[in-house]
Short mmCIF file of C-alpha atoms and ligand atoms in Angstrom, two decimals:
data_model
loop_
_atom_site.label_atom_id
_atom_site.label_comp_id
_atom_site.label_asym_id
_atom_site.label_seq_id
_atom_site.Cartn_x
_atom_site.Cartn_y
_atom_site.Cartn_z
CA MET A 139 0.00 0.00 0.00
CA GLU A 140 1.26 3.45 -0.89
CA VAL A 141 1.87 5.65 2.11
CA ARG A 142 0.86 9.29 1.88
CA LEU A 143 4.19 10.99 1.97
CA LEU A 144 4.58 14.66 2.54
CA LEU A 145 7.52 15.15 0.20
CA SER A 146 6.97 18.89 -0.07
CA ASN A 147 7.03 19.34 3.72
CA PHE A 148 10.40 17.65 3.80
CA TYR A 149 12.07 19.08 0.68
CA LYS A 150 10.83 22.67 0.98
CA ASN A 151 13.85 24.97 1.38
CA LYS A 152 16.31 22.05 1.71
CA LYS A 153 19.61 22.54 -0.12
CA ILE A 154 19.93 19.75 -2.66
CA LEU A 155 22.77 19.01 -5.06
CA ILE A 156 22.12 16.96 -8.19
CA THR A 157 25.16 15.80 -10.18
CA GLY A 158 24.29 15.06 -13.80
CA VAL A 159 21.49 17.62 -13.60
CA THR A 160 21.66 18.44 -17.31
CA GLY A 161 20.85 14.83 -18.23
CA PHE A 162 17.53 13.13 -18.76
CA LYS A 163 16.88 11.92 -15.24
CA GLY A 164 18.60 14.96 -13.71
CA SER A 165 16.29 17.37 -15.56
CA TRP A 166 13.16 15.57 -14.38
CA LEU A 167 14.50 15.38 -10.82
CA ALA A 168 15.45 19.07 -10.75
CA SER A 169 11.98 19.99 -12.07
CA TRP A 170 10.30 17.86 -9.43
CA LEU A 171 12.43 19.24 -6.59
CA SER A 172 11.75 22.79 -7.78
CA ILE A 173 8.02 22.06 -7.64
CA LEU A 174 8.54 20.76 -4.08
CA GLY A 175 10.16 24.08 -3.14
CA ALA A 176 13.73 22.80 -2.63
CA LYS A 177 16.79 24.99 -3.18
CA VAL A 178 18.29 23.04 -6.05
CA TYR A 179 21.95 23.18 -7.09
CA GLY A 180 23.09 21.20 -10.07
CA ILE A 181 26.24 20.30 -11.90
CA GLY A 182 26.72 18.84 -15.32
CA TYR A 183 29.52 18.34 -17.78
CA GLN A 184 30.36 16.43 -20.95
CA PRO A 185 29.38 14.08 -22.51
CA ASN A 186 25.75 15.01 -22.46
CA GLN A 187 23.35 14.39 -25.28
CA ASN A 188 20.34 15.35 -23.23
CA LYS A 189 21.03 18.96 -22.38
CA LYS A 190 18.22 20.01 -24.74
CA LEU A 191 15.63 18.95 -22.17
CA PHE A 192 17.49 20.80 -19.41
CA TYR A 193 17.48 24.07 -21.37
CA ASP A 194 13.93 23.57 -22.74
CA LEU A 195 12.70 23.22 -19.16
CA ARG A 196 14.37 26.59 -18.39
CA LEU A 197 16.15 24.98 -15.47
CA THR A 198 18.99 27.49 -15.63
CA LYS A 199 16.41 29.99 -14.31
CA LYS A 200 15.07 27.71 -11.57
CA ILE A 201 18.21 26.16 -10.12
CA ASN A 202 21.78 27.12 -9.41
CA PHE A 203 23.75 25.48 -12.18
CA SER A 204 27.48 25.11 -12.88
CA PHE A 205 29.78 23.05 -15.05
CA VAL A 206 31.99 20.80 -12.92
CA ASP A 207 33.72 17.58 -13.93
CA VAL A 208 33.00 15.02 -11.21
CA ARG A 209 36.45 13.51 -11.89
CA ASP A 210 38.06 16.76 -10.74
CA TYR A 211 38.22 16.24 -6.97
CA LYS A 212 39.52 19.69 -6.15
CA LYS A 213 36.85 21.62 -8.07
CA LEU A 214 34.07 19.31 -6.98
CA ASN A 215 35.12 19.60 -3.36
CA GLN A 216 35.29 23.41 -3.56
CA LYS A 217 31.85 23.55 -5.17
CA ILE A 218 30.23 21.28 -2.62
CA LYS A 219 31.87 23.10 0.28
CA ARG A 220 30.53 26.38 -1.05
CA ILE A 221 26.99 25.06 -1.52
CA LYS A 222 26.79 22.96 1.67
CA PRO A 223 23.94 20.75 0.48
CA SER A 224 22.26 18.52 3.02
CA ILE A 225 21.30 15.98 0.35
CA ILE A 226 23.15 14.81 -2.77
CA PHE A 227 21.72 12.88 -5.68
CA HIS A 228 24.68 11.55 -7.67
CA LEU A 229 23.50 10.88 -11.22
CA ALA A 230 26.48 12.05 -13.29
CA ALA A 231 27.73 9.24 -15.48
CA GLN A 232 28.47 7.98 -18.93
CA PRO A 233 25.21 6.01 -18.93
CA LEU A 234 25.13 4.16 -22.26
CA ILE A 235 26.22 0.54 -22.83
CA TYR A 236 26.78 1.07 -26.54
CA GLU A 237 28.99 4.10 -25.88
CA SER A 238 30.91 2.16 -23.23
CA TYR A 239 32.13 -0.27 -25.89
CA LYS A 240 33.46 2.67 -27.91
CA LYS A 241 34.86 4.57 -24.91
CA PRO A 242 35.60 2.08 -22.11
CA TYR A 243 38.28 4.21 -20.42
CA LEU A 244 36.05 7.28 -20.30
CA THR A 245 33.13 5.24 -18.96
CA PHE A 246 35.18 3.70 -16.13
CA ASP A 247 36.83 7.02 -15.40
CA ILE A 248 33.59 8.99 -14.98
CA ASN A 249 31.49 6.30 -13.35
CA ILE A 250 34.12 5.07 -10.91
CA ASN A 251 36.14 8.20 -10.09
CA GLY A 252 33.03 10.39 -9.95
CA THR A 253 31.54 8.10 -7.31
CA LEU A 254 34.84 7.83 -5.45
CA ASN A 255 35.15 11.62 -5.27
CA ILE A 256 31.61 12.00 -3.97
CA MET A 257 32.27 9.37 -1.28
CA GLU A 258 35.49 11.04 -0.20
CA ILE A 259 33.84 14.46 -0.01
CA ILE A 260 31.00 13.04 2.09
CA ARG A 261 33.57 11.33 4.35
CA LYS A 262 35.24 14.67 5.03
CA SER A 263 32.11 16.80 5.38
CA LYS A 264 29.70 17.33 8.23
CA PHE A 265 26.80 19.03 6.46
CA ILE A 266 25.76 16.20 4.07
CA LYS A 267 23.06 14.13 5.75
CA SER A 268 21.87 11.90 2.95
CA ALA A 269 23.20 10.83 -0.46
CA ILE A 270 21.80 8.63 -3.20
CA ILE A 271 24.26 7.08 -5.62
CA VAL A 272 22.43 6.18 -8.79
CA THR A 273 23.77 2.98 -10.32
CA SER A 274 21.77 0.55 -12.44
CA ASP A 275 20.00 -2.79 -12.68
CA LYS A 276 22.94 -3.72 -14.92
CA CYS A 277 25.28 -3.86 -11.92
CA TYR A 278 24.29 -7.50 -11.28
CA GLU A 279 26.18 -10.45 -12.69
CA SER A 280 24.03 -11.84 -15.47
CA ASN A 281 22.33 -15.17 -14.70
CA ASN A 282 19.58 -14.99 -17.33
CA SER A 283 17.09 -15.89 -14.65
CA THR A 284 13.62 -14.45 -14.95
CA LYS A 285 13.15 -14.46 -11.19
CA GLY A 286 14.45 -10.94 -10.66
CA PHE A 287 17.69 -9.86 -9.01
CA LYS A 288 17.60 -9.25 -5.28
CA GLU A 289 19.79 -6.60 -3.66
CA GLY A 290 22.08 -9.25 -2.14
CA ASP A 291 22.76 -10.99 -5.48
CA ARG A 292 26.22 -11.11 -6.96
CA LEU A 293 27.49 -7.94 -8.64
CA GLY A 294 29.49 -7.74 -11.87
CA GLY A 295 28.16 -6.73 -15.26
CA ILE A 296 30.20 -7.87 -18.29
CA ASP A 297 30.26 -4.81 -20.55
CA PRO A 298 32.26 -1.73 -19.48
CA TYR A 299 29.19 0.29 -18.46
CA SER A 300 27.71 -2.47 -16.30
CA ALA A 301 31.10 -3.24 -14.74
CA SER A 302 31.60 0.46 -13.95
CA LYS A 303 28.24 0.55 -12.16
CA ALA A 304 29.08 -2.64 -10.23
CA SER A 305 32.33 -0.91 -9.24
CA ALA A 306 30.42 2.18 -8.07
CA GLU A 307 28.31 -0.16 -5.93
CA LEU A 308 31.40 -1.68 -4.31
CA ILE A 309 32.98 1.71 -3.65
CA THR A 310 29.78 2.94 -2.00
CA ARG A 311 29.46 -0.20 0.11
CA ALA A 312 33.09 0.01 1.28
CA TYR A 313 32.68 3.67 2.33
CA ASN A 314 29.37 2.87 4.00
CA LYS A 315 30.75 -0.04 6.00
CA SER A 316 34.05 1.67 6.81
CA PHE A 317 33.25 5.33 7.44
CA PHE A 318 29.56 6.22 7.53
CA GLY A 319 26.79 5.65 10.01
CA ASN A 320 29.05 6.13 13.04
CA ARG A 321 29.44 8.93 15.56
CA LYS A 322 31.86 10.87 13.38
CA ASN A 323 29.87 10.74 10.17
CA LYS A 324 26.14 10.12 10.36
CA CYS A 325 25.45 10.60 6.67
CA GLY A 326 23.04 8.07 5.19
CA VAL A 327 24.31 6.74 1.85
CA SER A 328 22.52 4.32 -0.46
CA THR A 329 22.68 3.10 -4.02
CA GLY A 330 19.58 3.12 -6.20
CA ARG A 331 19.38 0.41 -8.86
CA ALA A 332 16.76 1.19 -11.44
CA GLY A 333 15.92 -0.34 -14.78
CA ASN A 334 15.55 1.25 -18.18
CA VAL A 335 13.60 4.43 -17.78
CA ILE A 336 11.35 6.08 -20.30
CA GLY A 337 9.75 9.48 -20.37
CA GLY A 338 9.47 12.66 -22.39
CA GLY A 339 12.54 14.60 -23.41
CA ASP A 340 15.08 11.77 -23.67
CA TRP A 341 17.04 12.51 -26.84
CA SER A 342 19.93 10.02 -26.33
CA LYS A 343 21.08 8.06 -29.33
CA ASN A 344 20.74 4.26 -29.24
CA ARG A 345 17.88 4.29 -26.77
CA LEU A 346 14.60 2.75 -27.82
CA ILE A 347 12.18 5.60 -27.06
CA PRO A 348 14.08 8.52 -28.64
CA ASP A 349 15.04 6.39 -31.65
CA THR A 350 11.41 5.34 -32.11
CA ILE A 351 9.96 8.83 -31.67
CA ILE A 352 12.47 10.40 -34.07
CA SER A 353 11.63 7.74 -36.72
CA LEU A 354 7.92 8.40 -36.23
CA LYS A 355 8.33 12.15 -36.49
CA ASN A 356 10.36 11.76 -39.70
CA LYS A 357 7.83 9.20 -41.00
CA LYS A 358 10.59 6.56 -41.26
CA LYS A 359 10.56 2.85 -40.37
CA ILE A 360 11.41 2.14 -36.72
CA ILE A 361 14.53 -0.05 -36.53
CA ILE A 362 14.76 -2.15 -33.38
CA ARG A 363 17.60 -4.28 -32.05
CA ASN A 364 16.93 -7.33 -29.86
CA PRO A 365 13.13 -7.38 -30.25
CA ASN A 366 12.70 -10.15 -27.67
CA PHE A 367 14.95 -8.72 -24.98
CA ASN A 368 12.95 -8.16 -21.85
CA ARG A 369 13.51 -5.07 -19.79
CA PRO A 370 11.80 -3.73 -16.71
CA TRP A 371 10.78 -0.50 -18.45
CA GLN A 372 9.39 2.15 -16.19
CA HIS A 373 8.54 5.81 -16.34
CA VAL A 374 11.39 8.07 -15.19
CA LEU A 375 9.25 9.41 -12.35
CA GLU A 376 9.04 5.95 -10.72
CA PRO A 377 12.72 5.56 -9.72
CA LEU A 378 12.90 9.31 -9.00
CA LYS A 379 10.09 8.83 -6.51
CA GLY A 380 12.20 6.01 -5.05
CA TYR A 381 15.28 8.25 -4.74
CA LEU A 382 13.21 11.03 -3.12
CA ILE A 383 11.61 8.69 -0.57
CA LEU A 384 14.92 6.99 0.17
CA ALA A 385 16.81 10.27 0.66
CA LEU A 386 14.09 11.42 3.06
CA ARG A 387 14.02 8.21 5.09
CA GLN A 388 17.80 8.05 5.21
CA TYR A 389 18.04 11.65 6.33
CA ASN A 390 15.84 10.83 9.31
CA ASN A 391 17.28 7.37 10.01
CA PRO A 392 20.65 6.80 8.30
CA LYS A 393 21.42 3.59 10.14
CA LYS A 394 18.24 1.84 9.14
CA PHE A 395 18.08 2.85 5.49
CA SER A 396 21.68 3.08 4.19
CA SER A 397 22.10 0.17 1.78
CA ALA A 398 21.29 -0.90 -1.79
CA TRP A 399 17.76 -0.59 -3.18
CA ASN A 400 16.09 -1.91 -6.32
CA PHE A 401 13.58 0.36 -8.03
CA GLY A 402 12.09 -1.74 -10.79
CA THR A 403 8.70 -2.67 -12.11
CA LYS A 404 6.09 -4.96 -10.63
CA PRO A 405 6.78 -8.57 -11.74
CA ASN A 406 4.18 -8.71 -14.51
CA ASN A 407 5.46 -5.51 -16.10
CA VAL A 408 8.65 -6.79 -17.69
CA THR A 409 8.14 -6.18 -21.39
CA SER A 410 9.97 -6.90 -24.63
CA VAL A 411 11.56 -4.21 -26.79
CA LYS A 412 9.13 -5.10 -29.60
CA LYS A 413 6.05 -4.71 -27.38
CA ILE A 414 7.17 -1.25 -26.26
CA ALA A 415 7.66 -0.12 -29.85
CA GLU A 416 4.21 -1.47 -30.73
CA TYR A 417 2.62 0.45 -27.85
CA ILE A 418 4.31 3.66 -29.00
CA ILE A 419 2.98 3.18 -32.53
CA LYS A 420 -0.51 2.61 -31.08
CA PHE A 421 -0.44 5.78 -28.98
CA TRP A 422 1.22 7.85 -31.73
CA GLY A 423 -1.40 6.70 -34.21
CA SER A 424 0.83 5.34 -37.02
CA GLY A 425 4.23 3.77 -37.80
CA ASN A 426 6.06 0.59 -38.94
CA LEU A 427 8.72 -1.65 -37.37
CA LYS A 428 11.83 -3.30 -38.79
CA VAL A 429 14.06 -5.68 -36.79
CA LYS A 430 17.86 -5.44 -37.22
CA LYS A 431 20.46 -7.81 -35.76
CA ASN A 432 22.56 -6.49 -32.91
CA LYS A 433 26.26 -7.29 -32.73
CA ILE A 434 27.08 -6.12 -29.23
CA TYR A 435 26.47 -8.02 -26.01
CA GLU A 436 23.60 -7.04 -23.75
CA GLN A 437 21.89 -9.10 -21.10
CA THR A 438 18.81 -10.88 -22.48
CA ASN A 439 16.82 -10.86 -19.28
CA LEU A 440 16.97 -8.15 -16.73
CA GLN A 441 14.48 -8.07 -13.95
CA LEU A 442 14.54 -6.63 -10.49
CA ASN A 443 12.93 -7.94 -7.37
CA ILE A 444 11.41 -4.87 -5.68
CA LYS A 445 10.03 -6.46 -2.50
CA LYS A 446 12.61 -4.80 -0.22
CA SER A 447 11.76 -1.28 -1.45
CA GLN A 448 8.05 -2.00 -1.32
CA LYS A 449 8.18 -3.33 2.22
CA LYS A 450 10.75 -1.10 3.88
CA LEU A 451 10.44 2.17 1.97
CA LYS A 452 6.74 1.83 1.15
CA TRP A 453 7.73 2.65 -2.40
CA SER A 454 5.86 1.07 -5.28
CA PRO A 455 5.53 1.81 -8.98
CA THR A 456 2.43 3.88 -9.73
CA TYR A 457 1.92 3.02 -13.39
CA ASN A 458 1.92 -0.22 -15.36
CA ILE A 459 3.93 -0.46 -18.55
CA LYS A 460 1.08 0.59 -20.85
CA GLU A 461 0.35 3.71 -18.79
CA SER A 462 4.06 4.56 -18.71
CA VAL A 463 4.44 4.29 -22.49
CA LYS A 464 1.25 6.32 -22.97
CA LEU A 465 2.51 9.12 -20.70
CA THR A 466 5.82 9.12 -22.56
CA THR A 467 4.29 9.13 -26.05
CA ASP A 468 1.86 11.88 -24.95
CA TRP A 469 4.82 14.04 -23.88
CA TYR A 470 6.46 13.80 -27.31
CA LYS A 471 3.17 14.24 -29.15
CA GLU A 472 2.26 17.35 -27.17
CA VAL A 473 5.71 18.89 -27.65
CA LEU A 474 6.50 17.79 -31.22
CA ILE A 475 3.06 17.74 -32.85
CA PHE A 476 0.93 20.14 -30.79
CA LYS A 477 3.91 22.48 -30.11
CA LYS A 478 3.21 22.85 -26.38
CA SER A 479 6.12 23.96 -24.21
CA SER A 480 8.10 21.06 -22.74
CA GLU A 481 8.19 22.98 -19.45
CA LYS A 482 4.40 23.02 -19.21
CA VAL A 483 3.98 19.42 -20.33
CA THR A 484 6.63 18.21 -17.86
CA TYR A 485 5.13 20.25 -15.00
CA ASN A 486 1.65 18.85 -15.69
CA GLN A 487 2.95 15.28 -15.85
CA ILE A 488 4.78 15.63 -12.51
CA ILE A 489 1.68 17.08 -10.82
CA LYS A 490 -0.47 14.30 -12.28
CA TYR A 491 2.06 11.69 -11.16
CA MET A 492 2.09 13.03 -7.60
CA TYR A 493 -1.70 12.98 -7.58
CA ASP A 494 -1.86 9.43 -9.00
CA SER A 495 0.80 8.33 -6.49
CA LYS A 496 -1.10 9.94 -3.59
CA ILE A 497 1.93 12.09 -2.83
CA ASN A 498 1.58 15.73 -2.03
N1 NAD B 221 18.30 6.34 -18.44
C1 NAD B 221 18.24 5.08 -18.03
O1 NAD B 221 17.50 4.25 -18.59
C2 NAD B 221 19.03 4.64 -16.84
C3 NAD B 221 18.84 3.34 -16.34
C4 NAD B 221 19.56 2.93 -15.22
C5 NAD B 221 20.46 3.81 -14.63
N2 NAD B 221 20.65 5.07 -15.15
C6 NAD B 221 21.61 5.95 -14.47
O2 NAD B 221 20.97 7.17 -14.15
C7 NAD B 221 21.89 8.25 -14.23
C8 NAD B 221 21.37 9.34 -15.14
O3 NAD B 221 21.17 8.79 -16.42
P1 NAD B 221 20.55 9.64 -17.61
O4 NAD B 221 19.76 8.72 -18.44
O5 NAD B 221 19.89 10.85 -17.07
O6 NAD B 221 21.88 10.04 -18.41
P2 NAD B 221 22.21 11.36 -19.31
O7 NAD B 221 23.26 10.99 -20.29
O8 NAD B 221 20.97 11.95 -19.83
O9 NAD B 221 22.86 12.35 -18.25
C9 NAD B 221 24.13 12.17 -17.73
C10 NAD B 221 24.52 13.37 -16.92
O10 NAD B 221 25.85 13.18 -16.38
C11 NAD B 221 26.63 14.34 -16.67
N3 NAD B 221 28.05 13.99 -16.77
C12 NAD B 221 28.64 13.13 -17.63
N4 NAD B 221 29.99 13.13 -17.41
C13 NAD B 221 30.22 13.99 -16.38
C14 NAD B 221 31.36 14.41 -15.68
N5 NAD B 221 32.57 13.94 -15.98
N6 NAD B 221 31.23 15.33 -14.69
C15 NAD B 221 30.01 15.83 -14.35
N7 NAD B 221 28.87 15.44 -14.97
C16 NAD B 221 28.98 14.54 -15.97
C17 NAD B 221 26.08 14.87 -17.98
O11 NAD B 221 26.47 16.22 -18.17
C18 NAD B 221 24.60 14.68 -17.72
O12 NAD B 221 24.15 15.75 -16.92
C19 NAD B 221 23.22 7.65 -14.66
O13 NAD B 221 24.01 7.39 -13.54
C20 NAD B 221 22.81 6.36 -15.33
O14 NAD B 221 23.83 5.40 -15.34
C21 NAD B 221 19.96 5.49 -16.24
#
């Protein structure tokens, strides 16, 4: 059962830092936190294919933004010391598997050293009370089981991206066990493992939704790789709700809540790539599919067991897969076809989501 959580009471006027704020998830999170009345600070850097959403949402006017490379300890430390946030959401990453095969060094560098720097800064600070390190469902060692990974399952993705996220998990765990949650440093630190997220305004290359929408807009055939791969697709607001609830609970009770948390779909919501593309075509109103063979390795089955988050955080997904794809397709239709402002459409979708989730 969903608990009525007063997110706005908690986040109002809190100083929050989001790394990777110019990205897809970062832009939605910054918009949501602004609606909740938080004082949002954000950093972003390169590479970033999704900054269009960040600027379209006019977030430069709503938050305090700066360019900082999370690999640069000195600058990052200075920035954080100046801001003194009480909560950090660490999202900055090279987040694409495909790109990680082309740029393995860069992927490891950003995803590992960025996390390491954040951990070290938290270790030396007194003002940070809660931090969420965003990793991925891909951090688990593949077992092709359809049962769903549990938080205690073995870590270790095979491709560079997945391995870098498994490494970020280990770094966070080591800092947690060794330095946090004691008298000296009470900061609550957790990792959030979410699946593939969908939602309006994602313009990344080699991701199913943006690729599909761009093909539809240009009246071209939709090319899909791995049509039968199952993924726990979910709307971007679902894991963000998980991060927000977790950061709140951890802030109030770091000992109890600092650990690793899965934010996936309900068990019957794992859906194939092909099915998602078919839903988009349905909600868009037209379009055709073509399947192309994929040469790179990706896990065939990826499912998360979400019982721990449901039971202990009282977090649960609000929408099923069909509703999530509809909300996403509606966003693109309203912005691309009906020429509504992405800021307005995003705002309305967040308000609707809070209402549907019984959050206020
Ligand atoms: N989108 C998904 O489906 C998905 C699924 C699971 C996990 N994740 C994770 O969620 C997080 C956000 O993903 P996203 O989809 O919003 O990615 P994105 O590519 O849209 O955004 C990435 C952000 O990281 C920033 N960044 C990259 N390198 C940086 C650096 N060196 N210093 C500072 N900032 C840097 C970019 O500027 C951008 O703001 C990532 O950690 C990603 O691994 C995403």
